[in-house]
Amino acid sequence: MTPKAVLYGCAGPDLTPDERAFFRDADPLGFILFARNFDTPERARRLTEELRSSVARAEAPILIDQEGGRVARLRPPFWRKAPPARLLGDLYARDPERGLEAAKLNSRLLAADVLSVGCDVDCLPVLDIAFPETHAVIGDRAYADRPEPVAALGRAAAEGLLAEGVMPVIKHIPGHGRATVDSHDALPRVTASRPELERTDFVPFKLLSDLPWAMTGHLLFEAIDPADCITVSAGSVKEIIRGHIGFDGLLLSDDLSMQALGGSLGDRAARALAAGCDIALHCNGRMAEMVEIAGRVGQMTEAAWQRFENGRAFLARHCDPAGRQELVDAARRLAELLPE
């Protein structure tokens, strides 16, 4: 029996009895944590242990968005303040070799923080391109304004996470850079032609399509499907994500509670899975919403479970963790490359 095709958040830094009972019965593949879930390192480690215990699976993945810059769920004083992607991109523009070195070192250090609280999946790298019209919700989360440096820095970042034993997630496939509204609030509509998209937005994802996990972007591409957002468009997932881009790894939806998606939470989950997402993602930890979603998601398909297993094997092949002194040296070297 495979787990259910869903990832859930929880409400706070401690797992409540109601949450524990719900997760036991709902049996999600895993979980995702946010700043509201982190207090002290000890409390955070207890939470991740209890989450895995609630589903009786030690391998249940626990995700976090630890990008650096504005998007960092782990913050000082207990955890490192990491730079935004754009600073790495700026260094790359001046000196590509040093930029790639910094990106990889930074991700190793991000991985160390993530692992310290029991998380093992980091929703990084962001492969969205920064265009003049790009909404601030992406902003300095994008490495650069061209596909090639985005792909190169994304690869380096993914390699750093993998080396330390953390699963990277490429996002927001097939590209969020042309969004002019925040998909948390409304559905972005992209009017660029398909040839233009294939020359730009899709390129970083195609170049990193061998990586095991990806997360969709909630956008509507008029040249691909003028009716539906990519996350709930079966044609778009098949033709663009699986076809043109060639991604055959585990595909997560972006957060179902974002207002780019219409309909009830249960409908959103069912539509995302029917469209070809392997896993529906729900982040806010609201019990009523999770209960509704649980009634509309089934177990992971055989293909989805195989993709999950393939990802674990991929991670094992690339894992080569640094020792404590090596991480100290990495932090020192990164400070030389990116002085404050």
PDB file of C-alpha atoms in Angstrom, residues 6 29 31 44 56 80 82 86 99 112 143 152 158 169 180 214 231 244 256 264 274 287 291 309 320 333:
ATOM      1  CA  VAL A   6      -0.462  14.522  -0.795  1.00  0.00           C
ATOM      2  CA  LEU A  29       3.485  10.893   1.639  1.00  0.00           C
ATOM      3  CA  PHE A  31       4.954  17.116   5.111  1.00  0.00           C
ATOM      4  CA  ALA A  44      11.926  21.663  15.623  1.00  0.00           C
ATOM      5  CA  ALA A  56       4.921   5.302  10.950  1.00  0.00           C
ATOM      6  CA  ARG A  80      22.395  31.120   9.124  1.00  0.00           C
ATOM      7  CA  ALA A  82      21.717  33.008   3.536  1.00  0.00           C
ATOM      8  CA  ARG A  86      20.293  37.298  -7.204  1.00  0.00           C
ATOM      9  CA  GLY A  99      29.616  32.314  -8.887  1.00  0.00           C
ATOM     10  CA  ALA A 112      23.253  21.507   6.867  1.00  0.00           C
ATOM     11  CA  TYR A 143      19.367  34.060 -10.299  1.00  0.00           C
ATOM     12  CA  ALA A 152      24.191  26.799 -14.438  1.00  0.00           C
ATOM     13  CA  ALA A 158      21.193  21.319  -6.634  1.00  0.00           C
ATOM     14  CA  VAL A 169      13.112  20.578  -5.989  1.00  0.00           C
ATOM     15  CA  THR A 180       2.925  39.943 -13.557  1.00  0.00           C
ATOM     16  CA  ALA A 214       9.929  19.417  -9.485  1.00  0.00           C
ATOM     17  CA  THR A 231      -1.045  22.669 -12.570  1.00  0.00           C
ATOM     18  CA  HIS A 244       9.132  19.110 -24.357  1.00  0.00           C
ATOM     19  CA  LEU A 256      -3.270  24.269  -3.393  1.00  0.00           C
ATOM     20  CA  SER A 264     -12.846  24.157  -3.561  1.00  0.00           C
ATOM     21  CA  ALA A 274      -5.935  14.117 -12.616  1.00  0.00           C
ATOM     22  CA  MET A 287      -7.468  21.190   9.588  1.00  0.00           C
ATOM     23  CA  VAL A 291      -9.843  16.998   5.850  1.00  0.00           C
ATOM     24  CA  GLU A 309      11.907   5.559  -5.197  1.00  0.00           C
ATOM     25  CA  ASP A 320      28.892  12.818  -0.219  1.00  0.00           C
ATOM     26  CA  ARG A 333      35.115  30.596   1.763  1.00  0.00           C
TER      27      ARG A 333
END
